[in-house]
mmCIF file of C-alpha atoms in Angstrom:
data_model
loop_
_atom_site.group_PDB
_atom_site.id
_atom_site.type_symbol
_atom_site.label_atom_id
_atom_site.label_comp_id
_atom_site.label_asym_id
_atom_site.label_seq_id
_atom_site.Cartn_x
_atom_site.Cartn_y
_atom_site.Cartn_z
ATOM 1 C CA MET Q 1 -107.052 66.063 31.507
ATOM 2 C CA THR Q 2 -109.104 67.360 28.849
ATOM 3 C CA THR Q 3 -112.509 66.167 28.263
ATOM 4 C CA GLN Q 4 -111.338 64.611 24.827
ATOM 5 C CA GLN Q 5 -109.068 62.295 26.460
ATOM 6 C CA LEU Q 6 -111.603 61.382 29.177
ATOM 7 C CA THR Q 7 -113.715 60.335 26.390
ATOM 8 C CA GLU Q 8 -111.150 58.630 24.735
ATOM 9 C CA GLN Q 9 -110.442 56.414 27.642
ATOM 10 C CA ILE Q 10 -114.211 55.742 28.210
ATOM 11 C CA GLN Q 11 -114.227 53.889 24.664
ATOM 12 C CA LYS Q 12 -110.870 52.193 25.284
ATOM 13 C CA LYS Q 13 -112.104 50.756 28.650
ATOM 14 C CA GLN Q 14 -115.753 50.705 27.461
ATOM 15 C CA SER Q 15 -116.324 51.897 31.171
ATOM 16 C CA PHE Q 16 -117.511 55.353 32.300
ATOM 17 C CA LEU Q 17 -117.423 53.852 36.062
ATOM 18 C CA CYS Q 18 -116.189 56.232 38.712
ATOM 19 C CA ILE Q 19 -115.029 54.717 42.203
ATOM 20 C CA GLY Q 20 -115.670 56.924 45.263
ATOM 21 C CA LEU Q 21 -112.815 56.532 47.778
ATOM 22 C CA ASP Q 22 -114.687 57.209 50.890
ATOM 23 C CA VAL Q 23 -112.554 55.367 53.485
ATOM 24 C CA ASP Q 24 -114.299 54.934 56.674
ATOM 25 C CA LEU Q 25 -111.670 53.143 59.287
ATOM 26 C CA ASN Q 26 -114.768 51.310 60.870
ATOM 27 C CA LYS Q 27 -115.800 49.544 57.805
ATOM 28 C CA ILE Q 28 -112.356 48.682 56.308
ATOM 29 C CA PRO Q 29 -110.791 44.893 56.828
ATOM 30 C CA HIS Q 30 -109.360 44.712 60.432
ATOM 31 C CA HIS Q 31 -105.965 43.650 59.594
ATOM 32 C CA LEU Q 32 -105.312 46.862 57.693
ATOM 33 C CA LEU Q 33 -105.632 48.817 60.848
ATOM 34 C CA GLU Q 34 -102.125 47.248 61.893
ATOM 35 C CA GLU Q 35 -100.651 49.062 58.903
ATOM 36 C CA GLU Q 36 -98.818 52.424 59.255
ATOM 37 C CA ASP Q 37 -100.975 53.909 56.927
ATOM 38 C CA PRO Q 38 -104.199 52.166 56.625
ATOM 39 C CA ILE Q 39 -106.112 54.579 54.803
ATOM 40 C CA PHE Q 40 -103.683 54.426 51.750
ATOM 41 C CA SER Q 41 -103.164 50.737 52.563
ATOM 42 C CA PHE Q 42 -106.945 50.456 51.520
ATOM 43 C CA ASN Q 43 -106.972 52.716 48.792
ATOM 44 C CA LYS Q 44 -103.864 51.347 47.028
ATOM 45 C CA ALA Q 45 -105.676 47.819 46.987
ATOM 46 C CA ILE Q 46 -108.779 49.180 45.863
ATOM 47 C CA ILE Q 47 -106.903 51.010 42.874
ATOM 48 C CA ASP Q 48 -104.694 47.940 42.036
ATOM 49 C CA ALA Q 49 -107.557 45.811 41.600
ATOM 50 C CA THR Q 50 -109.811 47.932 39.632
ATOM 51 C CA HIS Q 51 -108.093 50.735 37.594
ATOM 52 C CA HIS Q 52 -108.368 48.774 34.567
ATOM 53 C CA VAL Q 53 -112.279 48.688 34.390
ATOM 54 C CA CYS Q 54 -112.964 52.367 35.810
ATOM 55 C CA VAL Q 55 -112.119 55.709 34.307
ATOM 56 C CA ALA Q 56 -112.143 57.865 37.398
ATOM 57 C CA TYR Q 57 -111.630 58.021 40.989
ATOM 58 C CA LYS Q 58 -113.455 60.305 43.528
ATOM 59 C CA PRO Q 59 -112.141 60.842 46.919
ATOM 60 C CA ASN Q 60 -114.520 62.285 49.300
ATOM 61 C CA THR Q 61 -112.262 64.790 51.284
ATOM 62 C CA ALA Q 62 -114.460 64.648 54.317
ATOM 63 C CA PHE Q 63 -113.465 60.964 54.935
ATOM 64 C CA TYR Q 64 -109.848 62.485 54.987
ATOM 65 C CA GLU Q 65 -110.487 65.640 56.926
ATOM 66 C CA ALA Q 66 -112.051 63.488 59.779
ATOM 67 C CA TYR Q 67 -108.673 61.904 60.677
ATOM 68 C CA GLY Q 68 -106.794 65.313 60.671
ATOM 69 C CA LEU Q 69 -103.355 65.395 59.654
ATOM 70 C CA LYS Q 70 -102.888 61.647 58.934
ATOM 71 C CA GLY Q 71 -105.806 61.459 56.646
ATOM 72 C CA TRP Q 72 -104.913 64.434 54.765
ATOM 73 C CA GLN Q 73 -101.268 62.929 54.169
ATOM 74 C CA ALA Q 74 -103.303 59.472 53.221
ATOM 75 C CA LEU Q 75 -105.304 61.625 50.191
ATOM 76 C CA GLU Q 76 -101.994 63.284 49.356
ATOM 77 C CA LYS Q 77 -100.351 59.670 48.898
ATOM 78 C CA THR Q 78 -103.416 58.483 47.348
ATOM 79 C CA ILE Q 79 -103.650 60.937 44.443
ATOM 80 C CA HIS Q 80 -99.964 61.040 44.210
ATOM 81 C CA TYR Q 81 -99.953 57.319 43.732
ATOM 82 C CA LEU Q 82 -102.739 57.743 41.129
ATOM 83 C CA ASN Q 83 -100.890 60.286 39.219
ATOM 84 C CA GLU Q 84 -97.875 58.376 39.050
ATOM 85 C CA LYS Q 85 -99.176 54.941 38.482
ATOM 86 C CA HIS Q 86 -102.105 55.748 36.230
ATOM 87 C CA PRO Q 87 -102.076 59.322 34.665
ATOM 88 C CA ASP Q 88 -104.804 58.643 32.314
ATOM 89 C CA ILE Q 89 -107.290 58.263 34.877
ATOM 90 C CA PHE Q 90 -109.539 61.096 35.529
ATOM 91 C CA THR Q 91 -109.352 62.320 39.197
ATOM 92 C CA ILE Q 92 -112.173 63.880 41.195
ATOM 93 C CA ALA Q 93 -111.563 65.903 44.852
ATOM 94 C CA ASP Q 94 -115.302 65.489 46.051
ATOM 95 C CA ALA Q 95 -114.519 68.899 48.224
ATOM 96 C CA LYS Q 96 -118.065 70.590 47.481
ATOM 97 C CA ARG Q 97 -116.279 73.816 47.967
ATOM 98 C CA GLY Q 98 -117.975 77.092 47.445
ATOM 99 C CA ASP Q 99 -116.788 80.823 48.844
ATOM 100 C CA ILE Q 100 -115.709 84.048 47.534
ATOM 101 C CA GLY Q 101 -113.047 84.846 44.927
ATOM 102 C CA ASN Q 102 -109.761 85.206 47.014
ATOM 103 C CA THR Q 103 -110.879 81.753 48.823
ATOM 104 C CA SER Q 104 -111.973 79.985 45.983
ATOM 105 C CA SER Q 105 -108.350 80.654 44.465
ATOM 106 C CA MET Q 106 -106.839 79.185 47.020
ATOM 107 C CA TYR Q 107 -109.405 76.098 47.424
ATOM 108 C CA ALA Q 108 -108.443 75.744 43.587
ATOM 109 C CA LYS Q 109 -104.676 76.178 43.909
ATOM 110 C CA ALA Q 110 -104.836 73.406 46.799
ATOM 111 C CA PHE Q 111 -106.505 70.913 45.059
ATOM 112 C CA PHE Q 112 -105.093 71.573 41.534
ATOM 113 C CA GLU Q 113 -101.529 72.599 41.939
ATOM 114 C CA ASP Q 114 -100.856 71.024 45.178
ATOM 115 C CA LEU Q 115 -102.448 67.974 45.217
ATOM 116 C CA GLY Q 116 -102.744 67.866 41.262
ATOM 117 C CA PHE Q 117 -106.828 66.411 40.797
ATOM 118 C CA ASP Q 118 -108.022 66.753 37.661
ATOM 119 C CA SER Q 119 -111.380 68.157 38.659
ATOM 120 C CA VAL Q 120 -113.418 69.463 42.193
ATOM 121 C CA THR Q 121 -116.675 69.849 43.125
ATOM 122 C CA VAL Q 122 -118.233 73.135 43.941
ATOM 123 C CA ALA Q 123 -121.359 74.430 45.312
ATOM 124 C CA PRO Q 124 -122.820 77.091 43.209
ATOM 125 C CA TYR Q 125 -124.915 78.998 45.668
ATOM 126 C CA MET Q 126 -122.638 81.885 45.942
ATOM 127 C CA GLY Q 127 -122.736 82.530 42.321
ATOM 128 C CA LYS Q 128 -120.111 83.554 39.620
ATOM 129 C CA ASP Q 129 -117.125 84.848 41.597
ATOM 130 C CA SER Q 130 -117.118 81.864 43.731
ATOM 131 C CA VAL Q 131 -116.785 79.325 40.526
ATOM 132 C CA GLU Q 132 -114.701 81.331 38.093
ATOM 133 C CA PRO Q 133 -111.628 81.337 40.124
ATOM 134 C CA PHE Q 134 -111.955 77.324 39.790
ATOM 135 C CA LEU Q 135 -112.842 77.858 35.956
ATOM 136 C CA ALA Q 136 -109.230 79.387 35.346
ATOM 137 C CA PHE Q 137 -107.179 76.656 35.647
ATOM 138 C CA LYS Q 138 -106.358 75.110 32.215
ATOM 139 C CA ASN Q 139 -107.455 71.372 31.541
ATOM 140 C CA LYS Q 140 -108.909 71.336 35.083
ATOM 141 C CA HIS Q 141 -112.397 70.910 35.744
ATOM 142 C CA THR Q 142 -115.000 72.207 38.075
ATOM 143 C CA ILE Q 143 -118.249 69.841 38.887
ATOM 144 C CA LEU Q 144 -120.852 72.141 39.767
ATOM 145 C CA LEU Q 145 -123.703 70.872 42.038
ATOM 146 C CA ALA Q 146 -126.393 71.025 40.038
ATOM 147 C CA LEU Q 147 -129.467 68.323 41.177
ATOM 148 C CA THR Q 148 -128.535 66.254 44.057
ATOM 149 C CA SER Q 149 -129.726 62.839 44.868
ATOM 150 C CA ASN Q 150 -130.454 63.540 48.799
ATOM 151 C CA GLN Q 151 -133.869 64.144 50.001
ATOM 152 C CA GLY Q 152 -133.289 67.596 50.776
ATOM 153 C CA ALA Q 153 -132.706 68.620 47.437
ATOM 154 C CA PHE Q 154 -136.443 69.577 46.955
ATOM 155 C CA ASP Q 155 -135.907 71.957 49.715
ATOM 156 C CA PHE Q 156 -134.501 74.380 47.011
ATOM 157 C CA GLN Q 157 -133.359 72.781 43.837
ATOM 158 C CA THR Q 158 -136.515 72.020 42.476
ATOM 159 C CA LYS Q 159 -138.265 75.167 43.821
ATOM 160 C CA GLN Q 160 -140.072 77.191 40.813
ATOM 161 C CA ILE Q 161 -139.001 80.777 40.332
ATOM 162 C CA ASP Q 162 -140.276 82.622 37.714
ATOM 163 C CA ASP Q 163 -142.007 79.386 36.356
ATOM 164 C CA LYS Q 164 -138.543 78.091 36.266
ATOM 165 C CA GLU Q 165 -136.816 75.249 38.467
ATOM 166 C CA LEU Q 166 -134.036 76.519 40.286
ATOM 167 C CA TYR Q 167 -131.521 73.782 39.088
ATOM 168 C CA LYS Q 168 -132.301 74.799 35.356
ATOM 169 C CA GLN Q 169 -131.764 78.415 36.066
ATOM 170 C CA VAL Q 170 -128.172 77.244 37.778
ATOM 171 C CA LEU Q 171 -127.361 75.085 34.549
ATOM 172 C CA GLU Q 172 -128.409 78.246 32.136
ATOM 173 C CA THR Q 173 -126.567 80.653 34.145
ATOM 174 C CA SER Q 174 -123.521 78.839 34.505
ATOM 175 C CA LYS Q 175 -122.965 78.601 30.817
ATOM 176 C CA THR Q 176 -122.617 82.128 30.887
ATOM 177 C CA TRP Q 177 -119.612 82.141 32.944
ATOM 178 C CA GLU Q 178 -115.836 82.654 31.973
ATOM 179 C CA ASN Q 179 -114.368 79.431 30.701
ATOM 180 C CA SER Q 180 -117.435 77.568 30.976
ATOM 181 C CA GLU Q 181 -116.397 74.638 28.811
ATOM 182 C CA ASN Q 182 -114.475 73.610 31.953
ATOM 183 C CA LEU Q 183 -117.627 72.810 33.733
ATOM 184 C CA MET Q 184 -118.982 69.341 34.980
ATOM 185 C CA TYR Q 185 -121.993 68.958 36.863
ATOM 186 C CA VAL Q 186 -123.435 66.295 39.329
ATOM 187 C CA VAL Q 187 -126.768 65.023 38.676
ATOM 188 C CA GLY Q 188 -127.856 62.212 41.122
ATOM 189 C CA ALA Q 189 -129.104 58.925 39.740
ATOM 190 C CA THR Q 190 -132.218 59.068 41.714
ATOM 191 C CA LYS Q 191 -133.345 62.025 39.678
ATOM 192 C CA ALA Q 192 -133.680 60.287 35.989
ATOM 193 C CA LYS Q 193 -136.687 61.529 35.228
ATOM 194 C CA TYR Q 194 -135.084 65.280 35.394
ATOM 195 C CA PHE Q 195 -132.001 64.110 32.783
ATOM 196 C CA SER Q 196 -133.781 64.887 29.424
ATOM 197 C CA GLU Q 197 -134.866 68.160 30.891
ATOM 198 C CA ILE Q 198 -130.935 68.428 31.883
ATOM 199 C CA ARG Q 199 -129.672 67.539 28.563
ATOM 200 C CA LYS Q 200 -131.756 70.033 26.648
ATOM 201 C CA ILE Q 201 -129.566 72.773 28.288
ATOM 202 C CA ILE Q 202 -126.549 71.134 28.988
ATOM 203 C CA PRO Q 203 -126.262 68.477 25.870
ATOM 204 C CA ASN Q 204 -122.757 67.636 26.123
ATOM 205 C CA SER Q 205 -121.511 68.578 29.311
ATOM 206 C CA PHE Q 206 -120.087 65.416 31.661
ATOM 207 C CA LEU Q 207 -122.519 64.655 34.343
ATOM 208 C CA LEU Q 208 -121.013 63.116 37.542
ATOM 209 C CA VAL Q 209 -123.509 60.694 38.675
ATOM 210 C CA PRO Q 210 -123.837 59.511 42.439
ATOM 211 C CA GLY Q 211 -126.616 57.501 43.486
ATOM 212 C CA VAL Q 212 -126.408 54.287 41.603
ATOM 213 C CA GLY Q 213 -126.972 51.149 43.749
ATOM 214 C CA ALA Q 214 -126.562 51.863 47.360
ATOM 215 C CA GLN Q 215 -128.992 55.089 47.087
ATOM 216 C CA GLY Q 216 -131.552 53.362 44.583
ATOM 217 C CA GLY Q 217 -130.359 54.801 41.223
ATOM 218 C CA ASN Q 218 -130.877 52.767 37.910
ATOM 219 C CA LEU Q 219 -128.209 52.850 35.835
ATOM 220 C CA GLN Q 220 -130.389 52.149 32.515
ATOM 221 C CA ASP Q 221 -132.798 54.909 33.317
ATOM 222 C CA VAL Q 222 -129.706 57.188 33.606
ATOM 223 C CA CYS Q 223 -128.240 56.123 30.437
ATOM 224 C CA LYS Q 224 -131.383 56.282 28.716
ATOM 225 C CA TYR Q 225 -132.270 59.443 29.463
ATOM 226 C CA GLY Q 226 -128.616 61.239 30.245
ATOM 227 C CA MET Q 227 -126.085 59.587 27.774
ATOM 228 C CA ALA Q 228 -124.832 62.418 25.223
ATOM 229 C CA ASP Q 229 -122.779 61.955 21.632
ATOM 230 C CA ASN Q 230 -119.876 61.888 23.733
ATOM 231 C CA VAL Q 231 -121.288 59.786 26.566
ATOM 232 C CA GLY Q 232 -120.714 62.324 28.866
ATOM 233 C CA LEU Q 233 -121.325 60.387 31.806
ATOM 234 C CA LEU Q 234 -119.389 59.366 34.808
ATOM 235 C CA ILE Q 235 -121.423 57.028 36.870
ATOM 236 C CA ASN Q 236 -119.836 56.718 40.607
ATOM 237 C CA SER Q 237 -120.193 54.100 43.018
ATOM 238 C CA SER Q 238 -118.708 54.134 46.094
ATOM 239 C CA ARG Q 239 -119.807 51.641 49.234
ATOM 240 C CA GLY Q 240 -121.178 49.279 46.570
ATOM 241 C CA ILE Q 241 -117.348 48.511 45.322
ATOM 242 C CA ILE Q 242 -115.429 49.519 47.841
ATOM 243 C CA TYR Q 243 -117.246 47.680 50.901
ATOM 244 C CA ALA Q 244 -118.188 44.616 48.953
ATOM 245 C CA SER Q 245 -115.964 42.538 51.375
ATOM 246 C CA ASN Q 246 -114.504 43.592 54.982
ATOM 247 C CA GLN Q 247 -112.028 40.359 54.969
ATOM 248 C CA ALA Q 248 -108.941 39.640 53.400
ATOM 249 C CA ASP Q 249 -110.413 39.186 50.076
ATOM 250 C CA PHE Q 250 -111.773 42.819 49.981
ATOM 251 C CA ALA Q 251 -109.938 44.132 46.859
ATOM 252 C CA GLU Q 252 -110.880 40.796 44.697
ATOM 253 C CA ALA Q 253 -114.676 41.704 45.916
ATOM 254 C CA ALA Q 254 -114.441 45.156 44.844
ATOM 255 C CA ALA Q 255 -112.843 44.005 41.643
ATOM 256 C CA GLN Q 256 -115.717 41.803 40.927
ATOM 257 C CA LYS Q 257 -118.045 44.454 41.594
ATOM 258 C CA ALA Q 258 -116.338 47.051 39.490
ATOM 259 C CA GLN Q 259 -116.098 44.355 36.490
ATOM 260 C CA ASN Q 260 -119.922 43.929 37.239
ATOM 261 C CA MET Q 261 -120.484 47.460 36.310
ATOM 262 C CA GLN Q 262 -117.865 47.488 33.696
ATOM 263 C CA MET Q 263 -119.625 44.604 31.670
ATOM 264 C CA GLU Q 264 -122.986 46.843 31.948
ATOM 265 C CA MET Q 265 -121.577 49.719 31.005
ATOM 266 C CA ALA Q 266 -119.949 48.247 27.917
ATOM 267 C CA SER Q 267 -123.282 46.365 26.904
ATOM 268 C CA ILE Q 268 -124.733 49.888 27.050
ATOM 269 C CA LEU Q 269 -122.003 51.432 24.817
ATOM 270 C CA ASN Q 270 -122.383 48.770 22.331
ATOM 271 C CA HIS Q 271 -126.147 48.839 22.127
ATOM 272 C CA ALA Q 272 -125.872 52.990 21.613
ATOM 273 C CA ASP Q 273 -123.458 52.388 18.689
#
């Protein structure tokens, strides 16, 4: 999927909502545990209930890897279901990979070719030759961890080196890499005051923004400082939507939460116009 196609979906749906599919078997409704594949059954129900109000889904691969082969098969079924039923929805493998060239190439092949994701999250710490293998795939996107929403982000990301914060150096350096037009960036919603500075460096790049809701981020602030001419934002919500209820009405409850976010986003988009 191209960024132009993603932008068109945002305008069509009046939404820049990304739903995180972070499935914990201890949190899903008990009746689903009787299913042959409870993880996929949960995901399918969430997708069927929310696909009309979001533009992206983001499975965090750790939540699937934790359940071994069955978990990975559930991830495979989930992405195949999305690609078959909703090819217009942007898909993100939240895998946070980062390794040297040949290994990165294999990671990229796994997520882009075998599974068919549109994008994957990647850690930049090992530099150019660990990221460019992901960027080599046409119409696929590499989402670089830039400024994250966790408390530990201050350990390194905001440290001053030669009078410039490290995260700014990551942003600036990444623009020089081959096929950097395929880059997107993770910027945590709890760091809203940094968005203005980030937009000076990458004015039109898409930002994947976790941390709205459960982690305390504010949607209005993120949009005020982070919205670009092409919107350029994917606001992720995971727990706040998918675990809105652990009863039989879980899908309907998730749909209502997602609808509420979409309506707020539509209001922001219309006001921006």
